[in-house]
Short mmCIF file of C-alpha atoms in Angstrom, two decimals:
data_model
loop_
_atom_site.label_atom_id
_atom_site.label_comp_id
_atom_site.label_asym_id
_atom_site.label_seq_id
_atom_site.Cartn_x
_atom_site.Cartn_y
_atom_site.Cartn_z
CA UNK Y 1 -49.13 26.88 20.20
CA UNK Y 2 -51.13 27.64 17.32
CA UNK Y 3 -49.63 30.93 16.52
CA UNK Y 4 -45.72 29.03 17.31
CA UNK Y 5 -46.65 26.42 14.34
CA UNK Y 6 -48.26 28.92 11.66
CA UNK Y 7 -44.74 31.03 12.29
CA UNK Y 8 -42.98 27.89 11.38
CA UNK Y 9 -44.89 26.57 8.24
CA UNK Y 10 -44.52 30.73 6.94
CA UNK Y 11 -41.28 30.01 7.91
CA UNK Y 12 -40.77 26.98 6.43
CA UNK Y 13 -42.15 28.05 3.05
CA UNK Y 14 -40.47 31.87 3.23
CA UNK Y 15 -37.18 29.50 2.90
CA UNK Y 16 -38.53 27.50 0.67
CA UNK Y 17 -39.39 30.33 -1.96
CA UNK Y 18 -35.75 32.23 -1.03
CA UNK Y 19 -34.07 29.04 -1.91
CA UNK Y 20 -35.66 28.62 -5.46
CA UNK Y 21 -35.49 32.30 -5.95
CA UNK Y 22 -31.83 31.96 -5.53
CA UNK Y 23 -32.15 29.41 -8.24
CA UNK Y 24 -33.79 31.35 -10.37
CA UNK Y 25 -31.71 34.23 -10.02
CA UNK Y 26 -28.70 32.14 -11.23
CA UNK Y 27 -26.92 32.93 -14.12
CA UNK Y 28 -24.96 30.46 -16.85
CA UNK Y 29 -22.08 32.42 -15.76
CA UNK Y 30 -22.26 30.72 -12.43
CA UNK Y 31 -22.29 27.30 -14.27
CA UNK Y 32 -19.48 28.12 -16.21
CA UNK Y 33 -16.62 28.96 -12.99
CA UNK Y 34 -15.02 25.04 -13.34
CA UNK Y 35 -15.63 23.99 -16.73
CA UNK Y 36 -12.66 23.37 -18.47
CA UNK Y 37 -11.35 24.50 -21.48
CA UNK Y 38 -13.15 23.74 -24.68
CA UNK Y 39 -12.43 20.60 -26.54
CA UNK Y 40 -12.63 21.02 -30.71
CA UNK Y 41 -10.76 19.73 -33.77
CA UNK Y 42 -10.19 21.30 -37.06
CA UNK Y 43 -12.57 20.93 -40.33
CA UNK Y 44 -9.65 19.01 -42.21
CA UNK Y 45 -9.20 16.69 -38.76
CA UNK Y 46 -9.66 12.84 -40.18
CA UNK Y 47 -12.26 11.13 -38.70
CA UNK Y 48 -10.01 8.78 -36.71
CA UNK Y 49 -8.44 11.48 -35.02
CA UNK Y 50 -11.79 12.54 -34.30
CA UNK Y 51 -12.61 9.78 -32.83
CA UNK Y 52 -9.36 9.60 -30.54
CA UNK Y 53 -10.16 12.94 -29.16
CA UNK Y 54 -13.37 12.17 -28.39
CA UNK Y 55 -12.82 9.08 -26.44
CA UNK Y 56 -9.34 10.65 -25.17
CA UNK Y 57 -11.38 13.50 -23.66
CA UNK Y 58 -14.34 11.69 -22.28
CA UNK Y 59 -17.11 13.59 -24.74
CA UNK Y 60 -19.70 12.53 -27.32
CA UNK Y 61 -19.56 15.76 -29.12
CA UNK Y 62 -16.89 18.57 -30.62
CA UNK Y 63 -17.18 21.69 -32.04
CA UNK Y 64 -15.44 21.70 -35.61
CA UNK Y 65 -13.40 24.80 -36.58
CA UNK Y 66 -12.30 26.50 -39.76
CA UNK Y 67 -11.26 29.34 -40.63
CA UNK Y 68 -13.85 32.28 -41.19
CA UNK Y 69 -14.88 32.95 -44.02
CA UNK Y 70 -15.16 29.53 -46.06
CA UNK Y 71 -17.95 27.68 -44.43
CA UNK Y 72 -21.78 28.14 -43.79
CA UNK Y 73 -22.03 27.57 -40.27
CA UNK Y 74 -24.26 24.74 -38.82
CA UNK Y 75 -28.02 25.80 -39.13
CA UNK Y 76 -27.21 29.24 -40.72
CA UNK Y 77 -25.01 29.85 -37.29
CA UNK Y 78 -22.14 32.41 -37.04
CA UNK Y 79 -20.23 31.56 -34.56
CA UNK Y 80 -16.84 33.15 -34.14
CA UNK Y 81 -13.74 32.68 -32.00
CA UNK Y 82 -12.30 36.69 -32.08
CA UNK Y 83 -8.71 38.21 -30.77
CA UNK Y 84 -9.80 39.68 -27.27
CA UNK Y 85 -7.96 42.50 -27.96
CA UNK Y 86 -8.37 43.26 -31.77
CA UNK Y 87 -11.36 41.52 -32.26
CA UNK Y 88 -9.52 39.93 -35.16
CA UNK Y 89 -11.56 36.63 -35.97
CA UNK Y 90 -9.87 33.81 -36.00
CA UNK Y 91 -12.02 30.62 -36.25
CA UNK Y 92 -15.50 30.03 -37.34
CA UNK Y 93 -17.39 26.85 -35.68
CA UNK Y 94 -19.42 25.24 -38.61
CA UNK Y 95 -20.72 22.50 -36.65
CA UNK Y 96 -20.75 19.78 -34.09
CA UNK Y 97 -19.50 16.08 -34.34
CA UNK Y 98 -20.64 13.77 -31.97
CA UNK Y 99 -19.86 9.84 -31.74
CA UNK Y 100 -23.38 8.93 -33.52
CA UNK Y 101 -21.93 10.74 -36.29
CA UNK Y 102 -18.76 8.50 -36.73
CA UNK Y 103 -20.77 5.28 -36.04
CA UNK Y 104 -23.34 6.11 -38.02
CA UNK Y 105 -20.74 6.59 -41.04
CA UNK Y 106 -18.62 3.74 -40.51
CA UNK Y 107 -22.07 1.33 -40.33
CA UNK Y 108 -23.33 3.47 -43.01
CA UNK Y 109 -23.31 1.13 -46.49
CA UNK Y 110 -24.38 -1.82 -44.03
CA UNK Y 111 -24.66 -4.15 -47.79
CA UNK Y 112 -21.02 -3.87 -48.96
CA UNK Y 113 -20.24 -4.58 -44.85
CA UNK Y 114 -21.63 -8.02 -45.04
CA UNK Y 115 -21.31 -8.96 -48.54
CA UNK Y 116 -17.42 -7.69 -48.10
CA UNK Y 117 -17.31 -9.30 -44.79
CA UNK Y 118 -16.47 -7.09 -42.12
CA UNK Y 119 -12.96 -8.43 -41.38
CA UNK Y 120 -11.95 -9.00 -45.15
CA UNK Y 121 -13.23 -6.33 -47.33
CA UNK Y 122 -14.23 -3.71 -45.17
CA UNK Y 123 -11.31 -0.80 -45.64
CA UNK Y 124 -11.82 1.13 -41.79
CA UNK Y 125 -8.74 3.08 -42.51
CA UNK Y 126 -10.31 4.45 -45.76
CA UNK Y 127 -13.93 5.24 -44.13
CA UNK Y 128 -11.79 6.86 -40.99
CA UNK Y 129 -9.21 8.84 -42.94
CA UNK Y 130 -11.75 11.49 -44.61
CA UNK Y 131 -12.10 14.91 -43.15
CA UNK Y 132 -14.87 15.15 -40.13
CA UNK Y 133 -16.21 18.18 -42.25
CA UNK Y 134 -17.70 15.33 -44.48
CA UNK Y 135 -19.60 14.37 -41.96
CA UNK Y 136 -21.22 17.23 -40.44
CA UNK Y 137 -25.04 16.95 -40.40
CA UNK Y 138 -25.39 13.10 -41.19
CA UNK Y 139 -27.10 13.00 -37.69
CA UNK Y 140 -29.59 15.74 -36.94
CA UNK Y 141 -27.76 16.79 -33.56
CA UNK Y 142 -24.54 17.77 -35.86
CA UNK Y 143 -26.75 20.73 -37.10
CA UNK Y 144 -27.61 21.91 -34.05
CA UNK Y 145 -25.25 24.85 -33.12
CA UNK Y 146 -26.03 27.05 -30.33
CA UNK Y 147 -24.75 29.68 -27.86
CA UNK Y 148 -25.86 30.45 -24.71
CA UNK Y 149 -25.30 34.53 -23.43
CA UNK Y 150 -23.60 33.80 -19.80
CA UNK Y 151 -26.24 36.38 -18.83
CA UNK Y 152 -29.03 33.65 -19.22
CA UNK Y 153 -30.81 32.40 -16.18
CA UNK Y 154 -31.04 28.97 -15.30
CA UNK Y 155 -34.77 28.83 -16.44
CA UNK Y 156 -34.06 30.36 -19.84
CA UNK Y 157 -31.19 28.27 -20.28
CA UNK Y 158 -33.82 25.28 -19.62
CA UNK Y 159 -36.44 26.37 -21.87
CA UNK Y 160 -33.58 25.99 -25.04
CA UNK Y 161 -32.54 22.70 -23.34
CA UNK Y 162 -36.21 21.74 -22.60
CA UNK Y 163 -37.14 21.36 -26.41
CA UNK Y 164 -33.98 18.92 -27.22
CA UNK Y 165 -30.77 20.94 -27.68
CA UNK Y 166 -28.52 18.61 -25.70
CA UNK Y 167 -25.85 21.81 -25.50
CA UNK Y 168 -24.71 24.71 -26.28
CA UNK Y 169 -21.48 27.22 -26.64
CA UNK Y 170 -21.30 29.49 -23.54
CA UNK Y 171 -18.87 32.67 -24.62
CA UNK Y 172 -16.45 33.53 -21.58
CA UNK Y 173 -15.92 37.09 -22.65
CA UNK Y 174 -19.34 37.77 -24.88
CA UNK Y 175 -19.22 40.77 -27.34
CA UNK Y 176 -22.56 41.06 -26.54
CA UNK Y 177 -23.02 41.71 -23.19
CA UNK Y 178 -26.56 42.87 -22.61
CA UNK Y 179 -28.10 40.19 -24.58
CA UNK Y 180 -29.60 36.85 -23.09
CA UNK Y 181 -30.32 33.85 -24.46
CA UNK Y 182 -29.83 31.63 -27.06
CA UNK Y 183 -27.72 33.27 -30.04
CA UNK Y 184 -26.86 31.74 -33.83
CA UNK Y 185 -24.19 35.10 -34.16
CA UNK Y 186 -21.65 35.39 -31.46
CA UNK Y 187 -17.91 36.48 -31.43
CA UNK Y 188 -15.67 35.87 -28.62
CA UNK Y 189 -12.17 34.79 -27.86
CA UNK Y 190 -13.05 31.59 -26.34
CA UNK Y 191 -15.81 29.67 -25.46
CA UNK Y 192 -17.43 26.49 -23.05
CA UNK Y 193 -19.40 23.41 -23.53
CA UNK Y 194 -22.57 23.29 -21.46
CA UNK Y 195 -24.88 20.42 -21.45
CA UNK Y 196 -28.33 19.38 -20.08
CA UNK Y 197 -25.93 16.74 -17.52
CA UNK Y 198 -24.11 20.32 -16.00
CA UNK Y 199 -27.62 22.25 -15.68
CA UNK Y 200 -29.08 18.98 -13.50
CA UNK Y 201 -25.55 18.89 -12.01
CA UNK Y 202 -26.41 22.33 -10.70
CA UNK Y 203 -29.53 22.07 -10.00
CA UNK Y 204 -28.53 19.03 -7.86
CA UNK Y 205 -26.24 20.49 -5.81
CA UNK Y 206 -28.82 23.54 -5.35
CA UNK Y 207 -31.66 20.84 -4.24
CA UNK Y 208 -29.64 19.26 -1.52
CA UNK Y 209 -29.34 22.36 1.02
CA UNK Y 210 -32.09 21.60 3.34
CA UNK Y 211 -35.51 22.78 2.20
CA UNK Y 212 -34.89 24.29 -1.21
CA UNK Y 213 -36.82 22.42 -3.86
CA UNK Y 214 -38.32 19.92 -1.45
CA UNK Y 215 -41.55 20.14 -3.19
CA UNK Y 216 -40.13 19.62 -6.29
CA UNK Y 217 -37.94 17.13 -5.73
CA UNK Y 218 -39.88 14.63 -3.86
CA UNK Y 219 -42.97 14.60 -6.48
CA UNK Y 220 -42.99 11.21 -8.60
CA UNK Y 221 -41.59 11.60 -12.23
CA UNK Y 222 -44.85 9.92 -13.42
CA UNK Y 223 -47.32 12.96 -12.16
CA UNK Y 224 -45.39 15.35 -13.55
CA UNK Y 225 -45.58 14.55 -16.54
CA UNK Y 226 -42.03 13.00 -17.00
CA UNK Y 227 -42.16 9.61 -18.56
CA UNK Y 228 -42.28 8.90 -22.23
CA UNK Y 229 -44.72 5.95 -23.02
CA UNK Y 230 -43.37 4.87 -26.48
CA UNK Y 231 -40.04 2.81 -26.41
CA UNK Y 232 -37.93 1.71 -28.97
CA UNK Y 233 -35.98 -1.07 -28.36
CA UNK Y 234 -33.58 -3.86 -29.99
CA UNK Y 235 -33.57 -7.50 -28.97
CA UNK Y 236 -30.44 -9.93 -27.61
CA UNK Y 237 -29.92 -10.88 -31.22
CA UNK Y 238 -29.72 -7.50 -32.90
CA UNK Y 239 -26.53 -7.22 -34.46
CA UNK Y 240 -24.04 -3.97 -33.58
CA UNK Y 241 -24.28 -2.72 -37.14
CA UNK Y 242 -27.91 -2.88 -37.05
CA UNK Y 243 -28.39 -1.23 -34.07
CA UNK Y 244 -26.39 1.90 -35.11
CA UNK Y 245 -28.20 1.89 -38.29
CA UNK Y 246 -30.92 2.14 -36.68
CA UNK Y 247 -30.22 4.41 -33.90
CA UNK Y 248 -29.23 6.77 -37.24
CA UNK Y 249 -32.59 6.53 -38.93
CA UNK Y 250 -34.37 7.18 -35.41
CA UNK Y 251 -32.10 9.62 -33.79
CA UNK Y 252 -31.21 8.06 -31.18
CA UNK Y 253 -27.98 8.04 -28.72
CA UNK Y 254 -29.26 5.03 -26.85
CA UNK Y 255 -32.01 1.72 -27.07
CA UNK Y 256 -32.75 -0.79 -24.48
CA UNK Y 257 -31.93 -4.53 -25.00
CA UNK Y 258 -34.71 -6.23 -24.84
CA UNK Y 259 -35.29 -10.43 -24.90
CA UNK Y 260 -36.20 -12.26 -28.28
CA UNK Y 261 -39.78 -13.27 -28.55
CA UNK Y 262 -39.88 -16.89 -28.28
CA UNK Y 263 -43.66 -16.91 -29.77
CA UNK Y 264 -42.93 -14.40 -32.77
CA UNK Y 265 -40.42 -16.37 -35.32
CA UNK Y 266 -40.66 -13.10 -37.21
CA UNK Y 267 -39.19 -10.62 -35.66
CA UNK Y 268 -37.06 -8.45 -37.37
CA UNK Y 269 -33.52 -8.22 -35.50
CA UNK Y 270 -32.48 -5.52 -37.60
CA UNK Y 271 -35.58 -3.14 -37.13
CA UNK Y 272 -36.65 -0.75 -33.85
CA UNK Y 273 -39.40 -2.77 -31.63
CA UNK Y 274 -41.74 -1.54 -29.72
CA UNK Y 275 -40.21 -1.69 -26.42
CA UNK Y 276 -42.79 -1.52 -24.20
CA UNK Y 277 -44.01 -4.11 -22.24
CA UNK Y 278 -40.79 -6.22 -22.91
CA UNK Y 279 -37.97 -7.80 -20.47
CA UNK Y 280 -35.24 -5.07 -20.33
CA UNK Y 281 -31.62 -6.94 -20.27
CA UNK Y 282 -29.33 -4.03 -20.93
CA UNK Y 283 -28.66 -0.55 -22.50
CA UNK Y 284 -26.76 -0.24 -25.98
CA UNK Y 285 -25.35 3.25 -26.41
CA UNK Y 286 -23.10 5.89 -28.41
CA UNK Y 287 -21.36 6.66 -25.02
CA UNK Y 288 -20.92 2.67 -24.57
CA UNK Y 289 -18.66 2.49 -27.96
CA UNK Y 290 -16.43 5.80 -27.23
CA UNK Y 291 -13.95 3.57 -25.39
CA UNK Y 292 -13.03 1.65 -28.33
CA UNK Y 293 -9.83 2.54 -30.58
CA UNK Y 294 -11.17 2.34 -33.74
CA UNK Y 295 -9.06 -0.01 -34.92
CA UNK Y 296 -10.67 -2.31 -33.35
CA UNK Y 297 -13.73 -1.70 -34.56
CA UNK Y 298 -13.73 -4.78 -37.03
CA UNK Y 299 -13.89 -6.97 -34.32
CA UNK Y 300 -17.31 -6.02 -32.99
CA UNK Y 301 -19.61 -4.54 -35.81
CA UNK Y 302 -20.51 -7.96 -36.49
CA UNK Y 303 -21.75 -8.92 -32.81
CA UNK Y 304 -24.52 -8.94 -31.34
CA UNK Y 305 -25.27 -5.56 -29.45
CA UNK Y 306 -25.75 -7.95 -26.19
CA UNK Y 307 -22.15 -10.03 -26.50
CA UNK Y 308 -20.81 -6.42 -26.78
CA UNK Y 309 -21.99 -5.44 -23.79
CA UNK Y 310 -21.42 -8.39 -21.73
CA UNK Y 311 -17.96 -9.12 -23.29
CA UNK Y 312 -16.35 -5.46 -25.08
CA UNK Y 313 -17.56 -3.97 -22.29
CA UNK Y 314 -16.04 -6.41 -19.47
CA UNK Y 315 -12.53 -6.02 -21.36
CA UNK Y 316 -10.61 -4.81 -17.98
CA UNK Y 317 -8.79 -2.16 -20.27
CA UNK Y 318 -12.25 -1.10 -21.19
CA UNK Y 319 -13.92 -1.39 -18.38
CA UNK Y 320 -11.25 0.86 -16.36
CA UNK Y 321 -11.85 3.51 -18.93
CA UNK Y 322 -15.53 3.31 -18.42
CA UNK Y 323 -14.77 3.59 -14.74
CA UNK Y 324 -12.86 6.23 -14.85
CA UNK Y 325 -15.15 8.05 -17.51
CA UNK Y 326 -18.45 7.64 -14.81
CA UNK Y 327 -20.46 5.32 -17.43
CA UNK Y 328 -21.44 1.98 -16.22
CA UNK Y 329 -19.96 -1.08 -17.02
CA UNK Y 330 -21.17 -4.16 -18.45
CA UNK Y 331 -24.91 -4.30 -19.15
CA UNK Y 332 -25.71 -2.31 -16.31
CA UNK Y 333 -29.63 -1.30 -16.68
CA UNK Y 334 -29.68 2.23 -15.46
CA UNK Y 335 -33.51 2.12 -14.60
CA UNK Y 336 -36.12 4.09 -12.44
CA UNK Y 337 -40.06 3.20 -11.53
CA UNK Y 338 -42.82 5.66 -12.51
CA UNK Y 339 -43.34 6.93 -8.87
CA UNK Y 340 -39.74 7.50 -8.79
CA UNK Y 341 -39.12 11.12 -7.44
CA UNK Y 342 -37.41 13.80 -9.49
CA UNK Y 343 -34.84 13.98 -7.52
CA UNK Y 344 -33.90 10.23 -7.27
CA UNK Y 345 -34.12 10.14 -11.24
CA UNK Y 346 -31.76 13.11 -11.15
CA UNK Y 347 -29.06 11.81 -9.10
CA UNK Y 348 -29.02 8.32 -10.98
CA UNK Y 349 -28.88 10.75 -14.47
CA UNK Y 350 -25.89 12.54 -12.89
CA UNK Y 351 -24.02 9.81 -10.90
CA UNK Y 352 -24.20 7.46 -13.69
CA UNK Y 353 -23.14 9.81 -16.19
CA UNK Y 354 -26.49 9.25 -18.51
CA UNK Y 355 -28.86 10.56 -20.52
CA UNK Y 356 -31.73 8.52 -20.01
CA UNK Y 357 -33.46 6.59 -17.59
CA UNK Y 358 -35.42 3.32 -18.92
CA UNK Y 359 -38.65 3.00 -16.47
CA UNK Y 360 -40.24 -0.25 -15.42
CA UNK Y 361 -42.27 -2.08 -13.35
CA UNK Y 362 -41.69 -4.57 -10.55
CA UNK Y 363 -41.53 -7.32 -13.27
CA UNK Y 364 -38.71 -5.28 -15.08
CA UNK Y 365 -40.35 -5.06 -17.68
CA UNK Y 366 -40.23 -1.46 -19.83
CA UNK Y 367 -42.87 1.62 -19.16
CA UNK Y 368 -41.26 3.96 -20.80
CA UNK Y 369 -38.09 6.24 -20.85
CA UNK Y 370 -37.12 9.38 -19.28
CA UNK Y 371 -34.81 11.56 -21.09
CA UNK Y 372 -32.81 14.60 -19.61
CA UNK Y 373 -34.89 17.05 -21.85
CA UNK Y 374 -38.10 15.38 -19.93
CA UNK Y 375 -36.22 16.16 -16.84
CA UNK Y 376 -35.42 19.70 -17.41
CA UNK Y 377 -38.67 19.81 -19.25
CA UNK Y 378 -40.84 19.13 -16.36
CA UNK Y 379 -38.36 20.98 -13.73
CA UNK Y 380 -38.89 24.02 -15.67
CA UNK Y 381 -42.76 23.65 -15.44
CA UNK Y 382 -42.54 22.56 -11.59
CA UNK Y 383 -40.34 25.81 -10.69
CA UNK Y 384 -43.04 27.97 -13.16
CA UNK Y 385 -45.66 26.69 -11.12
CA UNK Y 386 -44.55 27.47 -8.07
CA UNK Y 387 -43.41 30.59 -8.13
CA UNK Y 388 -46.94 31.48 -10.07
CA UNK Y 389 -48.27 30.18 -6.43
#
């Protein structure tokens, strides 16, 4: 009997260490079968049309393209689109633009907003007519121009996206086929988008087949190391313009909504609060605004971050988009507890099309955050481990 269950836990774990070899014999290549084709504009693309693709095509980021020779790319990068057969070059990507980007420049002289008045003075066609070039590197993200060798494996690929690139360029035909990793210099005739959501995607689908990452999986977020203590948050008064402002100066896609103190008449509503400890009412977010045309834009820099959520965001034109686009609706709080398991926190990042989890206690009240670079972070680490063992 003895013998029968020592057969069964070897067993057991034999599977186990097949399963997340198979894992980490992946390559990007395999990531890369379904992913569509790759969604840019041009350098001399206004910012308005930018901002139509973006929300048009369900993303928070493009790669901008001009043509070679003109431009230095993002972060020293040279990144090439080439004639398969000629090798001709034909495009050089200088750089991303993501929706943070566009906010952050349309909220950006916040004083000639509100002494203008946002509905009277405030030219939006002016601000979204210049080229997206222009606007290249006002958030740090913009700078941040990678590519990723489909030759990587899985755990390379999450080292890069472990230290807070959110993605990268993956070349379907690679001039450089015996390299790995990640790459400022590549030429190829086209490329992908992959991001931190696809790796977890993967990963996901990988952890579901019976025993493979079990361990992993079912360990709490908060012993491995996954949960950020220090939270920034805005309050229920913060206005929208302040809250991009902010989210500009800190870097940030994303801050909880917390309550007003009732006991601190001082608060500053148009400052970052420490978030911790406080009642968390709802998520304000990049990815929350992409469903807007900007022309209406006008209409709700001048509310407060809350009303846009609970109103904006209730819009059934809006909301259908947001339904359609995977991102929750109204002021959904997309939240987890500290002995959450990894891979609860990863299904709730992937089905609800975030990039963050807040965490709290019983009381609701904010612990911390979980972002997917602590995710993939910690995964990496976990998978390590083990196969150290």
């Amino acid at each position: 009997m003895q013998q029968t269950m020592e057969h069964s836990t070897a067993k057991h774990y034999s599977e186990a260490d097949q399963s997340t070899q198979r894992l980490r014999d992946k390559k990007l290549g395999d990531l890369m079968v379904n992913k569509r084709r790759l969604v840019e504009v041009p350098y001399t693309a206004s910012l308005a049309h930018t901002m139509n693709t973006l929300v048009a095509n369900k993303v928070l980021a493009v790669p901008v393209a001009a043509p070679p020779g003109q431009w230095i790319g993002a972060g020293g990068s040279m990144i090439m689109e080439a004639d398969k057969h000629t090798g001709t070059v034909r495009k050089h990507y200088i750089g991303l633009a993501t929706m943070l980007d566009l906010l952050a420049h349309i909220a950006g002289n916040e004083d000639q907003l509100m002494d203008e008045g946002v509905h009277d003075g405030f030219d939006l066609d002016q601000k979204m007519s210049v080229p997206v070039s222009s606007i290249i590197g006002h958030c740090l993200e913009g700078l941040s121009l990678w590519t990723l060798n489909p030759n990587t494996s899985i755990l390379d690929c999450m080292e890069v996206f472990s230290k807070g690139i959110h993605r990268a360029l993956v070349p379907v035909d690679s001039h450089m086929d015996n390299v790995s990793g990640v790459e400022l210099v590549e030429s190829a005739s086209s490329y992908r988008m992959l991001t931190q959501t696809d790796v977890l995607r993967f990963v996901k689908e990988h952890g579901s087949s019976g025993s493979e990452l079990d361990n992993i999986m079912s360990s709490k977020v908060s012993e491995l190391g996954a949960v950020t203590e220090r939270v920034f948050a805005i309050t229920d008064r913060t206005k929208v313009i302040d809250a991009i402002k902010c989210m500009r100066i800190a870097l940030l896609n994303a801050v909880p909504i917390v309550r007003s103190s009732d006991t601190d008449n001082e608060e500053d509503h148009k400052q970052l609060i420490n978030g911790r400890g406080r009642q968390a009412i709802g998520t304000f977010s990049a990815t929350d605004l992409r469903g807007c045309h900007f022309a209406t834009l006008q209409t709700w820099l001048p509310m407060s971050a809350l009303d846009y959520t609970e109103t904006v965001l209730a819009n059934p034109l809006l909301a259908a988009f947001n339904n359609a686009a995977g991102s929750p609706t109204t002021r959904e709080l997309v939240a987890c507890r500290a002995d959450s398991s990894l891979g609860e926190v990863i299904d709730k990042a992937v089905s609800k099309h975030v990039h963050r989890l807040w965490v709290v206690d019983q009381q609701g009240l904010l612990k911390g955050l979980i972002s997917l670079t602590d995710i993939i972070r910690v995964l990496r680490l976990a998978i390590l481990s083990e196969q150290n063992a």
